[in-house]
GROMACS .gro file of C-alpha atoms in nm:
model
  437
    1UNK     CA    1   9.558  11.176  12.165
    2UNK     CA    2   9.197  11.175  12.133
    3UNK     CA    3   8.886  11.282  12.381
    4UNK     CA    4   8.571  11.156  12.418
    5UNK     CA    5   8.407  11.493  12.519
    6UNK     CA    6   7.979  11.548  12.600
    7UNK     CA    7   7.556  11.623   8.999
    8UNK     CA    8   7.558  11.259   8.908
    9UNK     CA    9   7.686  11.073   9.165
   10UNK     CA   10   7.892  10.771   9.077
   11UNK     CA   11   7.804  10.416   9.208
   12UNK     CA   12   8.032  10.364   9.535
   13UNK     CA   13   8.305  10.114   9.568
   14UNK     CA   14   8.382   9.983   9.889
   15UNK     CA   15   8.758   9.885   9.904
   16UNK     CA   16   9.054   9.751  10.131
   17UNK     CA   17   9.262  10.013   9.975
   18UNK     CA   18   9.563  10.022   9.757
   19UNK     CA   19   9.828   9.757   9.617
   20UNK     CA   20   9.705   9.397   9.684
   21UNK     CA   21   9.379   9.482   9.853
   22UNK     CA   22   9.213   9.708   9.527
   23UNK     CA   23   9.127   9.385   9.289
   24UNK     CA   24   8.950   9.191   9.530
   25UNK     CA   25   8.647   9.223   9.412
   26UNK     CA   26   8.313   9.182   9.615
   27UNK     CA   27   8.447   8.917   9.856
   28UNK     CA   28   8.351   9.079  10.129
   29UNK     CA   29   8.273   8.783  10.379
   30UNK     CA   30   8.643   8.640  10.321
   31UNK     CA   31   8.869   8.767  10.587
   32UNK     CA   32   9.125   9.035  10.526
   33UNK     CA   33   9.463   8.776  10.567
   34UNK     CA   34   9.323   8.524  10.347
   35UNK     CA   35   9.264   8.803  10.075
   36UNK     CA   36   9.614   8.958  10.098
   37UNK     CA   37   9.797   8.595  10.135
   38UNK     CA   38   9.687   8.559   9.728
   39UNK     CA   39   9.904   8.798   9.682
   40UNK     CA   40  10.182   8.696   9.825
   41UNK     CA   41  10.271   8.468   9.562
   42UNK     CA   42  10.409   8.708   9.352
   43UNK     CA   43  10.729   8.842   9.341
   44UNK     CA   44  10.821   9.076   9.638
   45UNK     CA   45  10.954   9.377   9.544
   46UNK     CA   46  11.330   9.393   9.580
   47UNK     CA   47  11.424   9.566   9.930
   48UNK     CA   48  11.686   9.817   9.973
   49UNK     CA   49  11.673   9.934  10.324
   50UNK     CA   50  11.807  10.272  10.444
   51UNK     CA   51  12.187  10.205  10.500
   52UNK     CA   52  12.280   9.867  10.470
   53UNK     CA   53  12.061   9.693  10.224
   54UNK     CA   54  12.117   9.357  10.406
   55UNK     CA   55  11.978   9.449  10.737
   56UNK     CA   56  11.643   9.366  10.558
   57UNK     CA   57  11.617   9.007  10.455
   58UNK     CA   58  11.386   8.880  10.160
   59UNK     CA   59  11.328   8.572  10.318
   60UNK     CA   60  10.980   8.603  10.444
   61UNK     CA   61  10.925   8.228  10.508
   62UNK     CA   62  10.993   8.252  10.900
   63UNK     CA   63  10.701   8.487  10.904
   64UNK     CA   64  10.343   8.408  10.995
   65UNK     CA   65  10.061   8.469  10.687
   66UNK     CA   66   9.963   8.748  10.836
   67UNK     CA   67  10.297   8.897  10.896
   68UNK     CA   68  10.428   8.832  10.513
   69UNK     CA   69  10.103   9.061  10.425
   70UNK     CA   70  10.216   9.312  10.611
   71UNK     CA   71  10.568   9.284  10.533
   72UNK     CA   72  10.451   9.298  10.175
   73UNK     CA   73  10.226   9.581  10.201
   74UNK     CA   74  10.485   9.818  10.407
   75UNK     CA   75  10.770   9.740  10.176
   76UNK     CA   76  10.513   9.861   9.863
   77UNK     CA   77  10.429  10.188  10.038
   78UNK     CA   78  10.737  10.250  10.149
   79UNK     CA   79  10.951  10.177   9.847
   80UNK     CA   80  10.961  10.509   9.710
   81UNK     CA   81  11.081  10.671  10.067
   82UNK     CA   82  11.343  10.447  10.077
   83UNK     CA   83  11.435  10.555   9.743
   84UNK     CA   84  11.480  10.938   9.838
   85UNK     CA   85  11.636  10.823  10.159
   86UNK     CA   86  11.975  10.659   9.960
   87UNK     CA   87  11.996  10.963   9.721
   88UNK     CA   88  11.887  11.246   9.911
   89UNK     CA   89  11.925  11.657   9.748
   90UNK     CA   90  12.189  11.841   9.843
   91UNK     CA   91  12.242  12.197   9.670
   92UNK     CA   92  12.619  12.140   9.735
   93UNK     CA   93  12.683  11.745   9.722
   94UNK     CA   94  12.408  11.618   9.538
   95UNK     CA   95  12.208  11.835   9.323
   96UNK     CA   96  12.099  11.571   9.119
   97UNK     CA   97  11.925  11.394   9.400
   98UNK     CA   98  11.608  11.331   9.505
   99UNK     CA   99  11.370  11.639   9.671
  100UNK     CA  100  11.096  11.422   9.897
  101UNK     CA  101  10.771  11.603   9.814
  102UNK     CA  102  10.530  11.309   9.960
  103UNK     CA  103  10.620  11.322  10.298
  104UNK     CA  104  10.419  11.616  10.530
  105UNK     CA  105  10.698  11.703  10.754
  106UNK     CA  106  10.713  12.103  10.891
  107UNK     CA  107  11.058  12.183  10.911
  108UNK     CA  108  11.019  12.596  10.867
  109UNK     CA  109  11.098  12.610  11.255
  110UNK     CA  110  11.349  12.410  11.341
  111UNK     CA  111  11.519  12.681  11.495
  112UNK     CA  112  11.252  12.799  11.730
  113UNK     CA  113  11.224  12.473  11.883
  114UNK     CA  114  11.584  12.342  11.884
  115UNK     CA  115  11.629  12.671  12.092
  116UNK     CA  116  11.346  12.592  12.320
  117UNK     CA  117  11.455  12.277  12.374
  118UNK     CA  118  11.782  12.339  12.457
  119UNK     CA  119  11.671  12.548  12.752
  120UNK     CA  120  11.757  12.432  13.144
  121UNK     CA  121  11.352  12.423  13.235
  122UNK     CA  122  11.354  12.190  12.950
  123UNK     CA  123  11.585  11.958  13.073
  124UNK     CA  124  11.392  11.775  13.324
  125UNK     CA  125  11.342  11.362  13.440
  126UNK     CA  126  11.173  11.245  13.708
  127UNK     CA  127  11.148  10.897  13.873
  128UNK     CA  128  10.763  10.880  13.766
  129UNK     CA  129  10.882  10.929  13.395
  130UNK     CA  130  11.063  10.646  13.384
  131UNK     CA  131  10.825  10.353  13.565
  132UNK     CA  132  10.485  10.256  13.419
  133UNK     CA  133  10.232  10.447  13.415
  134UNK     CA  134   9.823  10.471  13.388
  135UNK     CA  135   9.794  10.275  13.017
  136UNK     CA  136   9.621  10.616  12.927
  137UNK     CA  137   9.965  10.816  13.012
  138UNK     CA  138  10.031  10.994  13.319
  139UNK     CA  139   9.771  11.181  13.493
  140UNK     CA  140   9.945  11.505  13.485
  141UNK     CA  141  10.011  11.463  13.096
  142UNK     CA  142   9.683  11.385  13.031
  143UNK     CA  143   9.533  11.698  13.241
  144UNK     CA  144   9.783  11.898  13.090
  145UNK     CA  145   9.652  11.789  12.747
  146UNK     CA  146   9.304  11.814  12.859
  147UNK     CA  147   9.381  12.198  12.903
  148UNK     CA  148   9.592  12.282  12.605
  149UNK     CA  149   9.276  12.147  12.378
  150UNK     CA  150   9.023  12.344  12.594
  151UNK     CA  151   9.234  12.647  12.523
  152UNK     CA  152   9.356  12.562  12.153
  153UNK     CA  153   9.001  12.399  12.021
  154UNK     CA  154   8.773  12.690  12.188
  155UNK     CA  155   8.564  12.402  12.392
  156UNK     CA  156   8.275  12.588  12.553
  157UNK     CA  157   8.312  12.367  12.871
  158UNK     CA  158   8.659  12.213  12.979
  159UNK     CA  159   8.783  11.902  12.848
  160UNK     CA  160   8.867  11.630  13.141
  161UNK     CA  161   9.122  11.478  13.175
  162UNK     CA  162   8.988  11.155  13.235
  163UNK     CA  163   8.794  11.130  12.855
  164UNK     CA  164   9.181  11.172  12.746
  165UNK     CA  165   9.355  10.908  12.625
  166UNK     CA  166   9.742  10.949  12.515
  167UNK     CA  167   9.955  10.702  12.269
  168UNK     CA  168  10.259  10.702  12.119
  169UNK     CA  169  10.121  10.904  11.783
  170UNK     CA  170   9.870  10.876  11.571
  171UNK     CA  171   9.915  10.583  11.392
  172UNK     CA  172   9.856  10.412  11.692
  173UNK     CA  173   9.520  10.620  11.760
  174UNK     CA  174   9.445  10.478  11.419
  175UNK     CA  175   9.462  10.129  11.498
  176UNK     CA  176   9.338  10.170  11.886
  177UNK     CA  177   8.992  10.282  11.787
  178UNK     CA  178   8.970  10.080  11.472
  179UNK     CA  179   8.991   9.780  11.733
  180UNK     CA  180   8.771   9.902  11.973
  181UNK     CA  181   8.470  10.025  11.766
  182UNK     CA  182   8.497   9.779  11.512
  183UNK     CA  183   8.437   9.409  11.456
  184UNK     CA  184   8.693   9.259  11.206
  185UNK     CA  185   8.531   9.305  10.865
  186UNK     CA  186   8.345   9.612  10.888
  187UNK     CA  187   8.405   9.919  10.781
  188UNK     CA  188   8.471  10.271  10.835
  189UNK     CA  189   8.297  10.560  10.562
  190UNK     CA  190   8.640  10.769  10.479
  191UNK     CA  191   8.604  11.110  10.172
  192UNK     CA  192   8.902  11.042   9.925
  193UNK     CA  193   9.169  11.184   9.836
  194UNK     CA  194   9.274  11.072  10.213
  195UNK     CA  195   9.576  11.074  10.412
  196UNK     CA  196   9.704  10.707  10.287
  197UNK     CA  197   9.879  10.586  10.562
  198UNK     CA  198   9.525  10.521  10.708
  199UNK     CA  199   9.463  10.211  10.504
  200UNK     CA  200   9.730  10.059  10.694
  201UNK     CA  201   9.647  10.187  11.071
  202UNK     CA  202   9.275  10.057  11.047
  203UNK     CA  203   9.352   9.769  10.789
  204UNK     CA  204   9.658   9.598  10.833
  205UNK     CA  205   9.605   9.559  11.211
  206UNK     CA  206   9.223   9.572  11.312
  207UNK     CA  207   9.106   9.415  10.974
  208UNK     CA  208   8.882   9.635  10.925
  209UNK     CA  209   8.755   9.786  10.636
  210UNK     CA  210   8.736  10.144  10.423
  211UNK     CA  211   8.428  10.216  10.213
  212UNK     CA  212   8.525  10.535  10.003
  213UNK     CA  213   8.312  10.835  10.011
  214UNK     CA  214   8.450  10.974   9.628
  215UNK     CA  215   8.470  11.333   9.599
  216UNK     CA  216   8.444  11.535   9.290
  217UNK     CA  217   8.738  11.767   9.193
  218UNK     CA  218   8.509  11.961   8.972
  219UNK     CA  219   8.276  12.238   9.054
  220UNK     CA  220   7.946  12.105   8.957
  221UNK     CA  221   7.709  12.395   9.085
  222UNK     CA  222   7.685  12.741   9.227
  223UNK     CA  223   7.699  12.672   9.578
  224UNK     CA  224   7.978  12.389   9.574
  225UNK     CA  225   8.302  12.364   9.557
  226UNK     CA  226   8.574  12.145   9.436
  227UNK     CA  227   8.599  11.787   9.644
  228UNK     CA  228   8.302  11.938   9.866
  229UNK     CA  229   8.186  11.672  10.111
  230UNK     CA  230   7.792  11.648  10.190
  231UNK     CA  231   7.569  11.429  10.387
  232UNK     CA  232   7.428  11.306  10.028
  233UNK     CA  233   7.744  11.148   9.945
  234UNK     CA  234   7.767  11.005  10.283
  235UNK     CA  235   7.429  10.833  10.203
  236UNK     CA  236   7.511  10.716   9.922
  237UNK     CA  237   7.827  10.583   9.996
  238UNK     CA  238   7.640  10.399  10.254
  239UNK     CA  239   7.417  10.245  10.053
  240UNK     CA  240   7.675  10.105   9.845
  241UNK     CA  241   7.821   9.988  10.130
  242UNK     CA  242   7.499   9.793  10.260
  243UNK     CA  243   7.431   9.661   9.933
  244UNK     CA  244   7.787   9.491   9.884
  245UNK     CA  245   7.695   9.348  10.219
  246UNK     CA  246   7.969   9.552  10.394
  247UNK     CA  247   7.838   9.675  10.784
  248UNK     CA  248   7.933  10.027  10.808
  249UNK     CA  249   8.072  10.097  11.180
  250UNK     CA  250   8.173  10.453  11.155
  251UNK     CA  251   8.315  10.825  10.998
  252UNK     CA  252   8.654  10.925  10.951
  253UNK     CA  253   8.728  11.304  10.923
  254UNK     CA  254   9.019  11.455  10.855
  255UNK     CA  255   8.987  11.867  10.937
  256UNK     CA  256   9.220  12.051  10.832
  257UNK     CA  257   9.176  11.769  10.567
  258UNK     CA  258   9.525  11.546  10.447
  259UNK     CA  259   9.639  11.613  10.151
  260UNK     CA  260   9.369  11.854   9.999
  261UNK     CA  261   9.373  12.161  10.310
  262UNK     CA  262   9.034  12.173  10.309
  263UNK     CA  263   8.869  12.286  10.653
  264UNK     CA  264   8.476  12.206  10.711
  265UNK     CA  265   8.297  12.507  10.827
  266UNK     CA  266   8.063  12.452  11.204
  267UNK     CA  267   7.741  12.375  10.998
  268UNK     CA  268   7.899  12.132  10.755
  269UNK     CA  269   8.059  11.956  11.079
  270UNK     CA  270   7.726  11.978  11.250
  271UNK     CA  271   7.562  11.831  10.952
  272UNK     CA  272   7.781  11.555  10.920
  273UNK     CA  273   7.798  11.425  11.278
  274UNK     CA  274   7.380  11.443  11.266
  275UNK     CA  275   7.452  11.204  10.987
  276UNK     CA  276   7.651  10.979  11.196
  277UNK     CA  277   7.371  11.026  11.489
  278UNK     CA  278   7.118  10.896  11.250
  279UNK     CA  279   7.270  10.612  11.137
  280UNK     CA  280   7.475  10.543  11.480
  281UNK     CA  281   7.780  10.569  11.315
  282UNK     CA  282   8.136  10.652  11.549
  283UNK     CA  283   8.292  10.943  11.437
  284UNK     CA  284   8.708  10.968  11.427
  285UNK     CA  285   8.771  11.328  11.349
  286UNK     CA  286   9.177  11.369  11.308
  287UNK     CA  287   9.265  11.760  11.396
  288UNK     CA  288   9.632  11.669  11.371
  289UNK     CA  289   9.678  11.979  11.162
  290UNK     CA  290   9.469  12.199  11.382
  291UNK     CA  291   9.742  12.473  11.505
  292UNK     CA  292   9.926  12.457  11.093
  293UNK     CA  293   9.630  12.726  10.947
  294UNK     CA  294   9.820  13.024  10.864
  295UNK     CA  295   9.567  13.176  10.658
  296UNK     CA  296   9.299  13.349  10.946
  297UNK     CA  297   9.006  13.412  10.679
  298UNK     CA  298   8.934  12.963  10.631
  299UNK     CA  299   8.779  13.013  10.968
  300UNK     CA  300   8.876  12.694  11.096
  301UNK     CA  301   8.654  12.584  11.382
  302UNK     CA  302   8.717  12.209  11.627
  303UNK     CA  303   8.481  11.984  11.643
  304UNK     CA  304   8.556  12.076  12.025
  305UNK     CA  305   8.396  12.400  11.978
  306UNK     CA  306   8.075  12.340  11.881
  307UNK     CA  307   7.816  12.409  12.116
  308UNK     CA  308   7.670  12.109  12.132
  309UNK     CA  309   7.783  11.757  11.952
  310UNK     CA  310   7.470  11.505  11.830
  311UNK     CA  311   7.612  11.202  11.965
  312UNK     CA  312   7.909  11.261  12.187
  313UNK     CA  313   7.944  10.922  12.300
  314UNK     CA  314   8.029  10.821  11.949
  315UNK     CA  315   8.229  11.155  11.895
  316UNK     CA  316   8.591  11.058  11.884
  317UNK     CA  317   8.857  11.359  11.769
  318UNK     CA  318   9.232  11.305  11.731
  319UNK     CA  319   9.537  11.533  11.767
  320UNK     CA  320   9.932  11.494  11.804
  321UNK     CA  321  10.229  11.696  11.823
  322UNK     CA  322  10.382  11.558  11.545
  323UNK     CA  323  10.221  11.851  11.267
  324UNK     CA  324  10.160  12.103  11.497
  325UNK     CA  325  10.534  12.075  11.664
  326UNK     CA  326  10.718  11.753  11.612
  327UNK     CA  327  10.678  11.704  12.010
  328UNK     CA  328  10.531  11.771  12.350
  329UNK     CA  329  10.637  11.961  12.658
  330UNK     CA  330  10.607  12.336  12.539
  331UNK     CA  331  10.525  12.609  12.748
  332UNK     CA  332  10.187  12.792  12.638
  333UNK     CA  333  10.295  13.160  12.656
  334UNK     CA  334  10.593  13.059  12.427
  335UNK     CA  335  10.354  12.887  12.187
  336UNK     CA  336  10.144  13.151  12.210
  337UNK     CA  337  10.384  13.503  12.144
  338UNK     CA  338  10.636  13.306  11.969
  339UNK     CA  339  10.644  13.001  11.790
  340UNK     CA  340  10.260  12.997  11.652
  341UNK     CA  341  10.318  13.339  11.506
  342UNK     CA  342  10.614  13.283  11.323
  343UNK     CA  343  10.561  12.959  11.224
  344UNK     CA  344  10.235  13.069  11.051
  345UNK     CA  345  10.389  13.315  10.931
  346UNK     CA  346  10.684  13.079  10.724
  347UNK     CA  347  10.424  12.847  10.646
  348UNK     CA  348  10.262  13.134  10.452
  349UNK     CA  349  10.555  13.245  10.290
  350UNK     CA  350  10.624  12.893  10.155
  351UNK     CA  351  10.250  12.811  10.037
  352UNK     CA  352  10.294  13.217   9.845
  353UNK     CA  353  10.606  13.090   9.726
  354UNK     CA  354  10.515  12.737   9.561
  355UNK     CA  355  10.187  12.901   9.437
  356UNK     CA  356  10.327  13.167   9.250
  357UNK     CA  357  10.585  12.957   9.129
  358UNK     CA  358  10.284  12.702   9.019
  359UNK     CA  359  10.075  13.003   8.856
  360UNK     CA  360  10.390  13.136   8.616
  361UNK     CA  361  10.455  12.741   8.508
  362UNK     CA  362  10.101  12.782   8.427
  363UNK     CA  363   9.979  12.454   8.654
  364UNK     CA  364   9.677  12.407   8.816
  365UNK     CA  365   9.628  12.353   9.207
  366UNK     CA  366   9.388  12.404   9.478
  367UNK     CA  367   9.467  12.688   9.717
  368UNK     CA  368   9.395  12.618  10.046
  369UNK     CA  369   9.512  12.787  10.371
  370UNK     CA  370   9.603  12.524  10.602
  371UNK     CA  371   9.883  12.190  10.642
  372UNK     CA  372  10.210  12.115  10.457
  373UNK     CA  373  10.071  12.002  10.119
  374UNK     CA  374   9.938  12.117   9.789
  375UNK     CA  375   9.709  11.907   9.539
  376UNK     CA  376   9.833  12.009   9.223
  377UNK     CA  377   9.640  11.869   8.863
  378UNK     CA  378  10.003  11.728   8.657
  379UNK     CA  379   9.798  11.547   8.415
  380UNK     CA  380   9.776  11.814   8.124
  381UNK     CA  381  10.164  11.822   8.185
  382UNK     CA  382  10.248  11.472   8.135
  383UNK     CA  383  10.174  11.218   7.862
  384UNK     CA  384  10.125  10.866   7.853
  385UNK     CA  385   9.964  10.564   8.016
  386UNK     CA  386  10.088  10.500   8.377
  387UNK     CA  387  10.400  10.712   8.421
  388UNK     CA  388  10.497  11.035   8.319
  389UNK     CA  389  10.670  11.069   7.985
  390UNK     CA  390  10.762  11.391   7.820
  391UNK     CA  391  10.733  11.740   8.023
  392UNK     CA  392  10.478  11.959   7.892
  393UNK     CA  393  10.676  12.260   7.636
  394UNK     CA  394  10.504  12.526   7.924
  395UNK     CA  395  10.660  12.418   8.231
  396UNK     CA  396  11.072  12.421   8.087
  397UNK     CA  397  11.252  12.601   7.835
  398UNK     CA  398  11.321  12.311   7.620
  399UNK     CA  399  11.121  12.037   7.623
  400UNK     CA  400  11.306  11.713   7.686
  401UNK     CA  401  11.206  11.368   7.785
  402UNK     CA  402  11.258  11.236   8.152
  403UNK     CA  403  11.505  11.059   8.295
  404UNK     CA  404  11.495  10.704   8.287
  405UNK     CA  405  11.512  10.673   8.609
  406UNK     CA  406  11.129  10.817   8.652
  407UNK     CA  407  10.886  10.581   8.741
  408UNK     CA  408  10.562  10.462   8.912
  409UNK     CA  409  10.677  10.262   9.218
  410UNK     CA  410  10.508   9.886   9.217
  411UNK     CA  411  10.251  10.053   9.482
  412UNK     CA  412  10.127  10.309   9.243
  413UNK     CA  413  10.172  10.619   9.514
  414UNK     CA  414  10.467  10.784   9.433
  415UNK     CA  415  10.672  10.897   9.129
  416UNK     CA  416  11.013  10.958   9.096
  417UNK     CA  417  11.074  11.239   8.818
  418UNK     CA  418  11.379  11.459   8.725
  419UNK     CA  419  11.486  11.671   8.447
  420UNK     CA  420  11.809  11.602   8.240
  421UNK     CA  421  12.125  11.778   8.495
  422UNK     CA  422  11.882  11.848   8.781
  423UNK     CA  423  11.713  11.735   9.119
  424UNK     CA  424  11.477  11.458   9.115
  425UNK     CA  425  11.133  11.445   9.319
  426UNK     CA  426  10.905  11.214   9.487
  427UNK     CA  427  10.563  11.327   9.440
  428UNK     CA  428  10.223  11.163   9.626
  429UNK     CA  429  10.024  11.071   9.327
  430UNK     CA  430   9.702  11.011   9.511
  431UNK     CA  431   9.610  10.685   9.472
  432UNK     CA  432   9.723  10.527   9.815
  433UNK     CA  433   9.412  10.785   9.951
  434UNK     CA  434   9.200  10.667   9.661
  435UNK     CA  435   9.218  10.958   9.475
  436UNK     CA  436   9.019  10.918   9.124
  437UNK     CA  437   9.186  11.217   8.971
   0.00000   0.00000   0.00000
């Protein structure tokens, strides 16, 4: 859903993304199929579907340029989830498996919501449901929606209904306003580490471009932080952009922010979207983990909520149920004395878990207080050149090598690592969101 409501600093790179679209070079003019199609001459990777592993065929010749880059690029990114998905953990039948820590799925509260969903009021179809509808969604959806954000982001004047537009999730919302806002070829301004899956909503489809904003994981003064976004780095990354002859259209923000938890404060939002006035830049701003920040002191704020936006014509924020609840329908007061409670409260529980956990194995992470996810630093932990080797002496009581099995998929996003006798994991390494670290 969105609304359209009223140090040193290394050189910039602007890329396509990951896999076959990060040695391309400077080719900018050249358009985004004829890039990709070089790749396609080499091998595909070998597919092994979920289930039957002929239901997906190899045979890619029946398929239009276009659609063998895709193909391609989907079976990359999605190689290691297949993976987990034919040797899944199970404490009791297989504890040698695979533990899927790359995918941001909530699953503290199933309960809560398999209960609430089970209930008669629930249990509801109309004739309307099931004929078309406005291409925007039905008008009592979208003035529902158009209240639940008023109430949720803290808008000083009601959302309506008619700046609401709903889709079927947010990959969709991706690859909607890439289209519209965008001429093929240009470019959207987007701070790594980012949410990867991105790349392929804005590029894959809309052909257009993401120019990366790089972020530093170190502290490099008093008054910053680590991976601190500021309107300098937007500049710069700019003028990198302009000078590789790439038009910038527009801002991608991700608050809470995918995969670090980071959650921009009212004056850095305000100071970024004046950024975006002053170059006439769109701004997407993805809230899809808006109602997931259990810890009350990161003060998260909406954009929503802000007093006044620069340019709201250009102002462009996201949100789904997908994070928040894994779907729609749910009765406020419920939300409200029930599920948001608890559910922050088991999110909590499990971030105070895996970060104490983290602190006695003596690994470093950012603690954050917001989202499914946390950005952990393996490298002093690991050894060699591409894939993880040996297991640092700290984190195990006797130091062993790896499984064979562990590896850097051909996409370079996930590894698959397990200890001798024990569960294996997929982990998000980073570099499908561009991730220099």
């Amino acid at each position: 859903m969105f609304t359209l409501p009223q140090k040193d600093f290394r050189a910039r790179t602007t890329c396509l993304g990951p896999a076959c679209m990060q040695d391309l070079g400077s080719s900018h003019g050249e358009d985004l199929e004829g890039e990709c199609s070089r790749k396609l001459d080499q091998k595909l990777p070998e597919l092994r579907g979920v289930g039957d592993p002929a239901m997906i065929s190899s045979d890619t010749s029946y398929l239009s340029s276009r659609g063998r880059m895709i193909k391609w690029f989907w079976d990359s990114a999605e190689e290691g989830y297949r993976t987990y998905h034919m040797d899944e953990y199970d404490e009791d039948k297989n504890p040698s498996g695979i533990i899927n820590l790359g995918t941001s799925e909530n699953k503290l509260c199933f309960d809560l919501l398999s209960w609430r969903l089970s209930q008669s009021d629930m249990q509801r179809v109309e004739p309307s449901l099931l004929q078309y509808a406005d291409w925007r969604g039905h008008l009592f959806l979208r003035e529902e929606v158009a209240k639940f954000l008023s109430f949720y982001c803290k808008s000083p004047v009601p959302l309506r209904p008619e700046n609401v537009v709903v889709l079927n999730g947010g990959a969709s919302l991706f690859s909607a306003l890439a289209t519209v806002l965008c001429e093929a070829g240009e470019a959207f301004l987007i701070p790594t580490p980012y949410y990867g899956a991105i790349t392929q909503h804005v590029c894959l489809y809309g052909n257009i471009r993401l120019a990366y904003v790089y972020l530093d994981s170190e502290v490099t003064g008093l008054d910053t932080r680590p991976f601190q976004l500021t309107v300098e780095k937007l500049e710069m990354a700019l003028r990198e952009a302009h000078s590789e002859g790439v038009k910038v259209k527009g801002l991608i923000l991700i608050s809470p922010q995918n995969p670090l938890g980071d959650v921009y404060s009212p004056e850095e939002l305000q100071e970024y979207l004046v950024f975006a006035k002053r170059h006439r830049l769109h701004v997407i701003v993805d809230e899809v983990y808006m109602l997931s920040v259990f810890e009350k002191s990161v003060g998260y704020r909406s954009v929503l909520s802000l007093e006044r936006l620069p340019d709201p014509q250009r102002t462009h924020v996201m949100w789904a149920t997908s994070k928040d609840f894994g779907m729609s329908g749910l009765r406020f007061d419920w939300i409200n004395q029930v599920y948001l409670p608890e559910n922050h409260a088991r999110l909590k529980a499990a971030h105070t878990y895996v970060s104490e956990e983290l602190r006695a194995l003596g690994i470093p992470f950012l603690s954050r207080g917001a989202g499914f996810f946390i950005w952990v630093d393996l490298r002093k932990g690991c050894r060699g050149s591409g894939r993880c080797l040996q297991a640092n002496p700290k984190w195990q009581k006797t130091p062993v090598p790896l499984r064979a099995r562990s590896q850097v998929t051909n996409a370079g996003e996930l590894v698959i690592v397990s200890w001798p006798e024990g569960p294996a994991a997929t982990v998000d390494l980073g570099h499908s969101g561009a991730a220099e670290d």
